[in-house]
PDB file of C-alpha atoms in Angstrom:
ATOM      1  CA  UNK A   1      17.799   1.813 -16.611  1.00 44.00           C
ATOM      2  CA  UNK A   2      17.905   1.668 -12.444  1.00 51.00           C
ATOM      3  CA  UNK A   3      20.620   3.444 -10.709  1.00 56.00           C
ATOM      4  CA  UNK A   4      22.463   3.089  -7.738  1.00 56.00           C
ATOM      5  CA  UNK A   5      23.165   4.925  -4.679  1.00 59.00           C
ATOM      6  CA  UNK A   6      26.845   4.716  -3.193  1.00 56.00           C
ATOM      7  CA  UNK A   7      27.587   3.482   0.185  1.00 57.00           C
ATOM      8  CA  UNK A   8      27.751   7.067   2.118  1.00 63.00           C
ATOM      9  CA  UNK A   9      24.826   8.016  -0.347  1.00 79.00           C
ATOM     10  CA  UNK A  10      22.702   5.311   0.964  1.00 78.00           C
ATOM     11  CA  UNK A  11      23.362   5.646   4.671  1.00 83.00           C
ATOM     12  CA  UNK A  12      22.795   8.932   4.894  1.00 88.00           C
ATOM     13  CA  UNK A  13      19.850   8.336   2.690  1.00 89.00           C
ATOM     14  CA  UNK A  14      18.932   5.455   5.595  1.00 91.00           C
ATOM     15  CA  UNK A  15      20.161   8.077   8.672  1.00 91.00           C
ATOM     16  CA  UNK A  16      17.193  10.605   7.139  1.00 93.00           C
ATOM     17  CA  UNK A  17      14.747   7.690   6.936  1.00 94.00           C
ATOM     18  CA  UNK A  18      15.351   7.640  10.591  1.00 91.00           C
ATOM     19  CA  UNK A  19      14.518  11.097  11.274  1.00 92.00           C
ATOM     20  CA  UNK A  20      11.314  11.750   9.956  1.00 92.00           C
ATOM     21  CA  UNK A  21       9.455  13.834  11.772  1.00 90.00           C
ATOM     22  CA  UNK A  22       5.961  12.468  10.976  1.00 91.00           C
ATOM     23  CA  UNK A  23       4.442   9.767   8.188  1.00 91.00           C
ATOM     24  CA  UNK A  24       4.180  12.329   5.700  1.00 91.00           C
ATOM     25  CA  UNK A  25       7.867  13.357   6.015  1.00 94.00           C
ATOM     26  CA  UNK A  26       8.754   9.699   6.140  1.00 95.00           C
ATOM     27  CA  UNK A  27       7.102   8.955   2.932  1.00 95.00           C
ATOM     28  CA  UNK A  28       8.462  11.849   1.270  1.00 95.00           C
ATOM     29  CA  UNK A  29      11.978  11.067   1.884  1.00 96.00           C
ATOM     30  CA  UNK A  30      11.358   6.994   1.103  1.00 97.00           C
ATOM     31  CA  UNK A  31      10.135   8.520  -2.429  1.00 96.00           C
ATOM     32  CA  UNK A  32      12.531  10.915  -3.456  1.00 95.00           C
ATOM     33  CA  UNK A  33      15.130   7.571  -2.444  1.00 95.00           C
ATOM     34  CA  UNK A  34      13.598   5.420  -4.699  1.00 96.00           C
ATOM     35  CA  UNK A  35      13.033   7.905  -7.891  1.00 94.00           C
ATOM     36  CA  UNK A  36      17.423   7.991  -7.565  1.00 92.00           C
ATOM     37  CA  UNK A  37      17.529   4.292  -7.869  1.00 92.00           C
ATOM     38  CA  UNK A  38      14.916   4.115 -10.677  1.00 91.00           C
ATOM     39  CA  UNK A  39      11.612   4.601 -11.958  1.00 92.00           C
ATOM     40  CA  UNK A  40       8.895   2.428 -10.126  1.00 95.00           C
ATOM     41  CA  UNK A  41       5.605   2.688  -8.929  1.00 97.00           C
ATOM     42  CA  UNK A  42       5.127   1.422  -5.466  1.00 97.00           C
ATOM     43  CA  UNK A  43       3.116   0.255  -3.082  1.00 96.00           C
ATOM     44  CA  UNK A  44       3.661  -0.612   0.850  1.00 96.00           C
ATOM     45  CA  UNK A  45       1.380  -1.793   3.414  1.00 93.00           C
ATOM     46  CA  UNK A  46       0.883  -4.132   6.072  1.00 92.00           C
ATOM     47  CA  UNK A  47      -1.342  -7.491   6.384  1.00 91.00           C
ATOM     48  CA  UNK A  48      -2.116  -9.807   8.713  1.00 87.00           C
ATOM     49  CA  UNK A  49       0.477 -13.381   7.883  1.00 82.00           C
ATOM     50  CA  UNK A  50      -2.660 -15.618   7.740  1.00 74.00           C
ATOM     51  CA  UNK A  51      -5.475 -13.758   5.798  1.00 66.00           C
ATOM     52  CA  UNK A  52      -4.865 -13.102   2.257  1.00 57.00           C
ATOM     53  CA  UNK A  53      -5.678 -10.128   0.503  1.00 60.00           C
ATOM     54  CA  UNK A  54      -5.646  -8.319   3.802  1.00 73.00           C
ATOM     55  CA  UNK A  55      -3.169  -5.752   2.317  1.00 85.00           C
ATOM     56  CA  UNK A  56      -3.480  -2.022   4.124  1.00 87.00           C
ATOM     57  CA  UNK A  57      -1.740   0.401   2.085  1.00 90.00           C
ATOM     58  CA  UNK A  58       0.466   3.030   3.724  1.00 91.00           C
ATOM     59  CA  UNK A  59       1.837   4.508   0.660  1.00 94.00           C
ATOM     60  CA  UNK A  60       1.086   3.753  -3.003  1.00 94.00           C
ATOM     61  CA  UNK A  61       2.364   6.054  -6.000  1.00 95.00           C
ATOM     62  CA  UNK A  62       0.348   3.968  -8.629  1.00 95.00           C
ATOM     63  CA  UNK A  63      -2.361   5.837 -10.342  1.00 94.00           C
ATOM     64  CA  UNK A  64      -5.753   6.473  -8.782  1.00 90.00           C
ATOM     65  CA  UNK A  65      -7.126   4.744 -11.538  1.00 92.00           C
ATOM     66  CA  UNK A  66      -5.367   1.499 -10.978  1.00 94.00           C
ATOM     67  CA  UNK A  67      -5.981   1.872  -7.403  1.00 91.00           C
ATOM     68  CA  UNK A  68      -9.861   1.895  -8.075  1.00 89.00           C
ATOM     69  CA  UNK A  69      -9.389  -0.924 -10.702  1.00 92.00           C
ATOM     70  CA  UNK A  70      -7.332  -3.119  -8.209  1.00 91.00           C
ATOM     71  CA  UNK A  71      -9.634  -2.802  -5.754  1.00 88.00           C
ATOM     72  CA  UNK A  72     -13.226  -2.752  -7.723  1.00 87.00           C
ATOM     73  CA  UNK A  73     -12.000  -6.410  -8.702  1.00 89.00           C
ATOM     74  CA  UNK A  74     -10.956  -7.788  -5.412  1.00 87.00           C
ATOM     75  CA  UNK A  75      -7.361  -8.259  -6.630  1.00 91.00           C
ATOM     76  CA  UNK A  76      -5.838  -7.968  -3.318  1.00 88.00           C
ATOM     77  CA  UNK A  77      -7.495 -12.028  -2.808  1.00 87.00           C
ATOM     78  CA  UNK A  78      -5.756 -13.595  -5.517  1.00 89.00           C
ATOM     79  CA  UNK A  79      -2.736 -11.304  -6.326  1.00 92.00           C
ATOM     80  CA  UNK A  80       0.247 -13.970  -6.866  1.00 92.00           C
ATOM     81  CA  UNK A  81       2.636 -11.709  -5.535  1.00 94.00           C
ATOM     82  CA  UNK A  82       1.083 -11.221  -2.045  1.00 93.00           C
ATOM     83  CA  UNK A  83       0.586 -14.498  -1.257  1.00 90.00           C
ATOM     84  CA  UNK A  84       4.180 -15.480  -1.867  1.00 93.00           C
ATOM     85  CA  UNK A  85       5.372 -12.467   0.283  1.00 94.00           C
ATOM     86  CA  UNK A  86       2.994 -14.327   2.689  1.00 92.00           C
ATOM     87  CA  UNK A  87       6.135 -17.499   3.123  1.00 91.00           C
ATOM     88  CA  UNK A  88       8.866 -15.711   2.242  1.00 94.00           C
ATOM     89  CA  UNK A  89      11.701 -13.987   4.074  1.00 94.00           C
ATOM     90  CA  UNK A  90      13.332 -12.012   1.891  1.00 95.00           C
ATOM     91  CA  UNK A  91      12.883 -10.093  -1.351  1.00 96.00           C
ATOM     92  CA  UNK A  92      12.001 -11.201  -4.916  1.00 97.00           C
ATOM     93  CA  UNK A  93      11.749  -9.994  -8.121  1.00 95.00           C
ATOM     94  CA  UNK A  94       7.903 -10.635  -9.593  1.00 94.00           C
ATOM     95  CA  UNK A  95       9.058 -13.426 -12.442  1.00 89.00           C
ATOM     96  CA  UNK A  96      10.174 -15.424  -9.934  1.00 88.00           C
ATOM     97  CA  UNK A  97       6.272 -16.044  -8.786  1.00 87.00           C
ATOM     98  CA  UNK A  98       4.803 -19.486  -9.291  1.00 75.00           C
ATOM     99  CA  UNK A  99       2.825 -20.020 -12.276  1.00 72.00           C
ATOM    100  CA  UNK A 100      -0.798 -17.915 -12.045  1.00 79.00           C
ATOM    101  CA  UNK A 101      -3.884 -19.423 -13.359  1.00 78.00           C
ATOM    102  CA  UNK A 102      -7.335 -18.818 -12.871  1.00 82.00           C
ATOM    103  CA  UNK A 103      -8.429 -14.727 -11.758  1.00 82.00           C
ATOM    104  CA  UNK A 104      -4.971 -13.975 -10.996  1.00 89.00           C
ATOM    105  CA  UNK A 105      -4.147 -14.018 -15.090  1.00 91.00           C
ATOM    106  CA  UNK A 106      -6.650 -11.129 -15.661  1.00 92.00           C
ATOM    107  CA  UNK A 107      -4.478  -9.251 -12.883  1.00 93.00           C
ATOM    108  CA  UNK A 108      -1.146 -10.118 -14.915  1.00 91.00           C
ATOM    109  CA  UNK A 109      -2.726  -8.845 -17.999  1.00 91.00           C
ATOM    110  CA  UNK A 110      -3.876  -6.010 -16.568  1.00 94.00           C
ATOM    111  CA  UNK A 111      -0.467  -4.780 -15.117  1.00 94.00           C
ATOM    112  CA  UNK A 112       1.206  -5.682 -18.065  1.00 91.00           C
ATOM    113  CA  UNK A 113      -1.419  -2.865 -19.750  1.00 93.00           C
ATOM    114  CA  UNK A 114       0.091  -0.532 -17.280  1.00 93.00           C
ATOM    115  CA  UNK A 115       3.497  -0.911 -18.746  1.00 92.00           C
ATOM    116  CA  UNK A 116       4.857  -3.236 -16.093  1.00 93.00           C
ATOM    117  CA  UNK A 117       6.749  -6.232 -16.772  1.00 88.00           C
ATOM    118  CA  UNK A 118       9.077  -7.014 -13.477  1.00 92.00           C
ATOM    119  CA  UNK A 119       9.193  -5.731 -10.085  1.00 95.00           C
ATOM    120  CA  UNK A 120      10.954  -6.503  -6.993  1.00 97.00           C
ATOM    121  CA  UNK A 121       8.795  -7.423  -3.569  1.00 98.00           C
ATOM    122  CA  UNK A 122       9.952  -6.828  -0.059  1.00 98.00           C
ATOM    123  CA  UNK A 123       8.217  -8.698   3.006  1.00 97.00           C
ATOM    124  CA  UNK A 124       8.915  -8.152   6.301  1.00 97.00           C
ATOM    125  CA  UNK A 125       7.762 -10.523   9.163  1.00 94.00           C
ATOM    126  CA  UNK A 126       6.630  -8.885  12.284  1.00 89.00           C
ATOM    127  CA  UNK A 127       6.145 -10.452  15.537  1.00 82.00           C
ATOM    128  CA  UNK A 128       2.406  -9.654  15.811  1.00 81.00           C
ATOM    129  CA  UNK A 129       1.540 -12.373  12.982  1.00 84.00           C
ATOM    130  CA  UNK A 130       1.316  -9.564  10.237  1.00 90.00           C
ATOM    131  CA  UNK A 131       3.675  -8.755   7.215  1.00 94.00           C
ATOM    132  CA  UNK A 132       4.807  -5.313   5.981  1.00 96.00           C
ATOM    133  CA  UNK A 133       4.982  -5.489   2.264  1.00 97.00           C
ATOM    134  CA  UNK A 134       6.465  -3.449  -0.081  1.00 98.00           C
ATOM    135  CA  UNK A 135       6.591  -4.105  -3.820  1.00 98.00           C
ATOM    136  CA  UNK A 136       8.509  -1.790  -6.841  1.00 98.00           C
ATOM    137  CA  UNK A 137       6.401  -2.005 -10.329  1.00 96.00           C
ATOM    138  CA  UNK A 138       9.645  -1.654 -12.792  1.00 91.00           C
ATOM    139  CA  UNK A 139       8.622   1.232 -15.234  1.00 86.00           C
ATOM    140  CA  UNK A 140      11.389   0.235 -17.731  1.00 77.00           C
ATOM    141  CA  UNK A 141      11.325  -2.951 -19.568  1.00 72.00           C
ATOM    142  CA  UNK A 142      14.420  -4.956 -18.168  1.00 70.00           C
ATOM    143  CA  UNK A 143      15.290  -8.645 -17.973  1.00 68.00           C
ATOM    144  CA  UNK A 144      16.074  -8.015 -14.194  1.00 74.00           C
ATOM    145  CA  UNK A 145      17.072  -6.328 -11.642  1.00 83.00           C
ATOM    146  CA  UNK A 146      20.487  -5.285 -10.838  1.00 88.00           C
ATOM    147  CA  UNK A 147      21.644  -6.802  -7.314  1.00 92.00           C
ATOM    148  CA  UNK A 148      22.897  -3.575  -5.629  1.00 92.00           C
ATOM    149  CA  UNK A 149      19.278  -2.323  -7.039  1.00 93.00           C
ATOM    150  CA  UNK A 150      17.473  -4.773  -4.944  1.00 94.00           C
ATOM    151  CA  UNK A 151      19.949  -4.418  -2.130  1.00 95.00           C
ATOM    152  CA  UNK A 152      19.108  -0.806  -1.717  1.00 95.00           C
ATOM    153  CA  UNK A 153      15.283  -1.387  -2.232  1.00 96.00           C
ATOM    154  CA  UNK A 154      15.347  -3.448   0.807  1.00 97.00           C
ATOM    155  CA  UNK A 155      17.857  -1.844   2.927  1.00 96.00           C
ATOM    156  CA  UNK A 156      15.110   1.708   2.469  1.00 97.00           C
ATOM    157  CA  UNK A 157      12.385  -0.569   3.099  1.00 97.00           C
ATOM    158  CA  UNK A 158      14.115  -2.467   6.246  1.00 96.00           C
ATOM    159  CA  UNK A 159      14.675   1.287   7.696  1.00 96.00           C
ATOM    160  CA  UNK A 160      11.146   2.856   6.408  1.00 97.00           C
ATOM    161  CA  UNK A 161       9.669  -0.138   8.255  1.00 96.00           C
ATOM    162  CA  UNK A 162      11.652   0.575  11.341  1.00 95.00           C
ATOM    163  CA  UNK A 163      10.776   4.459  11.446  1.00 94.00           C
ATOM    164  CA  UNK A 164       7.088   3.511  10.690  1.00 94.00           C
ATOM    165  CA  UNK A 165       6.888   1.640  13.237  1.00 92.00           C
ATOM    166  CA  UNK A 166       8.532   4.007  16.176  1.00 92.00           C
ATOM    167  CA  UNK A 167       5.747   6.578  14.382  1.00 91.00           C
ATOM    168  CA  UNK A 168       2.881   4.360  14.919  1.00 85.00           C
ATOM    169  CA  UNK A 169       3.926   3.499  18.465  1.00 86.00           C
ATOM    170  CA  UNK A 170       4.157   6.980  19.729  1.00 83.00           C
ATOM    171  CA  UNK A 171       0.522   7.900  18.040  1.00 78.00           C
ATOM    172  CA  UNK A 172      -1.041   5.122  19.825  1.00 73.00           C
ATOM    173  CA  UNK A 173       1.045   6.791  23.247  1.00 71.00           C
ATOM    174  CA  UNK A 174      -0.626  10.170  22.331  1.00 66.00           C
ATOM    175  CA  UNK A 175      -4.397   8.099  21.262  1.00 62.00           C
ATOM    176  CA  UNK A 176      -4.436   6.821  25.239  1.00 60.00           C
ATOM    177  CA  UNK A 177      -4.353  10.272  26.568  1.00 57.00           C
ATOM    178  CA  UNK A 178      -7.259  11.414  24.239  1.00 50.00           C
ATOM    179  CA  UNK A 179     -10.605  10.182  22.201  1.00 44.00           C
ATOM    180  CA  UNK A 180      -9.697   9.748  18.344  1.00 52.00           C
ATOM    181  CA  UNK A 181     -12.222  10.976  15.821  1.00 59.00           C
ATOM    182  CA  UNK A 182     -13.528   7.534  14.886  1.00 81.00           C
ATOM    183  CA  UNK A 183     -15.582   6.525  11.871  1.00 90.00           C
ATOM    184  CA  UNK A 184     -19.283   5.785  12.614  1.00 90.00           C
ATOM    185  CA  UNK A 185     -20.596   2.029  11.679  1.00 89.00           C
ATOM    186  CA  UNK A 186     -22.234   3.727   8.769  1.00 92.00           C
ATOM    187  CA  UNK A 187     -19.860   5.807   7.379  1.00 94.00           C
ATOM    188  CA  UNK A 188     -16.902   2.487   7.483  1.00 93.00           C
ATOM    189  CA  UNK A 189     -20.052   0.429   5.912  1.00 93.00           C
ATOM    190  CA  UNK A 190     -19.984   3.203   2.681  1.00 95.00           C
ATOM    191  CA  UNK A 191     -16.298   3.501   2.588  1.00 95.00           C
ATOM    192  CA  UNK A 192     -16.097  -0.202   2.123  1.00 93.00           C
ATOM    193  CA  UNK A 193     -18.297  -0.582  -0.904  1.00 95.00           C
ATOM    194  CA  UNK A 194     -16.471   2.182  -2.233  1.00 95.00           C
ATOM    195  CA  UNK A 195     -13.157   0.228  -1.763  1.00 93.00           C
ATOM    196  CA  UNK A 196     -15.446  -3.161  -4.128  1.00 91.00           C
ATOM    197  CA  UNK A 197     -15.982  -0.273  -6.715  1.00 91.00           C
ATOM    198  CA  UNK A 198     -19.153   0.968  -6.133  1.00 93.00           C
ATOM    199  CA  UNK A 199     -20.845   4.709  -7.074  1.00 94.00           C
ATOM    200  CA  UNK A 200     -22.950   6.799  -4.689  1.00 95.00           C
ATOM    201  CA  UNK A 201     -25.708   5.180  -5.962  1.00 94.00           C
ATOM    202  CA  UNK A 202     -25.314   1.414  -5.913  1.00 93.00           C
ATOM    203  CA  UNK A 203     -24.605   2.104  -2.030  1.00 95.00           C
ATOM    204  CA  UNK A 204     -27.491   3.622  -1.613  1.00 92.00           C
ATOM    205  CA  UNK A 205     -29.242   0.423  -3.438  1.00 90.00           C
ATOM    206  CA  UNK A 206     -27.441  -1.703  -1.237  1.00 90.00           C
ATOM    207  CA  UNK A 207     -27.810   0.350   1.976  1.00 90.00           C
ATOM    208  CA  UNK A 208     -31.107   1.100   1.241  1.00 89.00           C
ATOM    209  CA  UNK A 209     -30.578   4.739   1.730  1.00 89.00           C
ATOM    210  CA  UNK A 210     -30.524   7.749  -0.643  1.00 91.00           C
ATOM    211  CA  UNK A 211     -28.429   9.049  -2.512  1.00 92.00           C
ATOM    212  CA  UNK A 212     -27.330  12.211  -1.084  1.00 92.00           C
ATOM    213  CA  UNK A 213     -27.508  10.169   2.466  1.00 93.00           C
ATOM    214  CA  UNK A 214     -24.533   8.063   1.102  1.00 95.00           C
ATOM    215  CA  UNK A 215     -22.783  11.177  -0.146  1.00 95.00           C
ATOM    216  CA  UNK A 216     -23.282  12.790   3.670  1.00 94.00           C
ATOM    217  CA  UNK A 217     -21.432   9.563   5.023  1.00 94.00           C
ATOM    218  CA  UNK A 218     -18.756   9.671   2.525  1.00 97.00           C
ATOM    219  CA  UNK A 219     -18.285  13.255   3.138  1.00 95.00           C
ATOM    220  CA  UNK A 220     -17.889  13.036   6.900  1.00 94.00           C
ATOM    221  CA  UNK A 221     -15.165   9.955   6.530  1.00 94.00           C
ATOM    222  CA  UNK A 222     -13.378  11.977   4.125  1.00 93.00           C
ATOM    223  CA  UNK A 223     -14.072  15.257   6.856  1.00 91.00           C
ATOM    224  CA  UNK A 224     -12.392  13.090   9.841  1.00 90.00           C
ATOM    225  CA  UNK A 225      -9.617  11.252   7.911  1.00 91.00           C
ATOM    226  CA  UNK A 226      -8.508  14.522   6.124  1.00 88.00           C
ATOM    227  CA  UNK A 227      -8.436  13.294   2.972  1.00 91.00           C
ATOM    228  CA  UNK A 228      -8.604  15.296  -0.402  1.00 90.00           C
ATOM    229  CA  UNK A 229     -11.292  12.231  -2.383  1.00 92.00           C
ATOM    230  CA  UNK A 230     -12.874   9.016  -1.852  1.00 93.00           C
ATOM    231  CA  UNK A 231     -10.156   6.747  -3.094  1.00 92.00           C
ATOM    232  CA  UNK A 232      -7.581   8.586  -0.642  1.00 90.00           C
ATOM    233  CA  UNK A 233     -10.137   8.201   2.138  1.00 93.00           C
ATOM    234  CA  UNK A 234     -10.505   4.677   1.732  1.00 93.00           C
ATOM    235  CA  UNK A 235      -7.021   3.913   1.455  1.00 91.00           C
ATOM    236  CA  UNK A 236      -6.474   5.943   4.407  1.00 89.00           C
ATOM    237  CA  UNK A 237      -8.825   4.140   6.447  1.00 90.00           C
ATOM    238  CA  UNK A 238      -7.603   0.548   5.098  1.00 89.00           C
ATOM    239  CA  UNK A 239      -4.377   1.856   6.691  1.00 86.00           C
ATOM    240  CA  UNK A 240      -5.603   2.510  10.161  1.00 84.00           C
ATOM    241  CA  UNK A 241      -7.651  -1.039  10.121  1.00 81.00           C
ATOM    242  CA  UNK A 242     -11.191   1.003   9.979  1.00 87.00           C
ATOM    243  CA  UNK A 243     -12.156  -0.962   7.188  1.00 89.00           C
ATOM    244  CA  UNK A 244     -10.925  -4.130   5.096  1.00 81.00           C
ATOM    245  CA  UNK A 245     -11.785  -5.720   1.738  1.00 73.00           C
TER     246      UNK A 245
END
């Protein structure tokens, strides 16, 4: 069963939002706001308005195992769900998604395997063509979700979105005034085949390179983008547009 947050609960909920220190403060006070209006997995990102399956994820909580699954199958192209957030302007729950057929069915079955049944989706339109997308996997088998429930999902996301994006602009402030530790051609070309599912050694197949060589790379992205594993690494780098799938 969701929850709800009152009204001085949820602005001062929305007033901490606000002042986050960092991304990683800002993501841990989005969280613990969600987990008192339900339990959800979730995933937020950005993607550019006219490309499909462009999603870069900010923050997911889903499973590392679904995230490798989702992405070893190219999901992010036919995923029903981002493609209406794509043309719409506000929020909706998941059943309310045109019929899927084709790919996209394997996708439904698949999340329905992970014990979801309904979720509620959040786009936001920015002015630089791209959408910020947020989505809430329902946990708990329910025939909907409550209005004040999706009222407060969207309200956190409208301010996480806001906050995010005063973040970003004063990292790229502080980026001008030094040289960022980029990823080398190489090492964004390994990430990326990691990202379609693939082991040390099919790179290295593909690449044409040994094994160990494609461990080096993958060790030096993970090095630079201070990440704990590989599937961290590559979503960190699909957030900062190093890489896309």
């Amino acid at each position: 069963m969701t929850a709800e947050l009152s009204g001085n609960n949820i602005m001062d909920t929305l007033e901490t939002l606000l002042q986050a220190r960092n991304m990683d403060e800002l993501a841990t006070r989005f969280q613990k706001a969600v987990s008192e209006l339900g339990d959800f997995y979730c995933v937020m990102g950005t993607m550019p308005k006219y490309r499909p399956g462009g999603l870069r994820p900010v923050l997911t909580t889903y499973p590392r195992t679904w995230i490798r699954h989702y992405l070893g199958n190219n999901y992010g192209r036919v995923d029903p769900l981002l493609r209406r957030a794509l043309r719409s302007m506000s929020g909706f729950e998941w059943r309310s998604c045109d019929p899927i057929s084709g790919p996209a069915i394997a996708l439904t079955h698949d999340i329905f395997d992970l014990g979801l049944r309904n979720g509620f989706a959040v786009p936001i339109h920015g002015p630089d063509a791209s959408v910020f997308y947020a989505s809430f996997g329902q946990k708990q088998s329910a025939p909907t979700f409550p209005l004040r429930t999706r009222m407060a999902l969207s309200m956190l996301v409208s301010q996480y979105y806001e906050r995010f994006q005063q973040l970003n602009a004063a990292k790229a402030a502080q980026a001008e005034e030094g040289t960022p530790d980029l990823l080398t051609p190489r090492e964004c070309e390994c990430l990326t085949w990691v990202a379609h599912g693939k082991t040390s050694g099919d790179i290295g197949d593909i690449l044409m390179l040994n094994e160990n060589t494609v461990n080096f790379h993958l060790k030096n992205a993970q090095r630079k983008l201070q990440c704990p594993n590989r599937i961290s690494t590559v979503i960190r780098a699909l957030a900062l547009g190093l890489i896309s799938v």
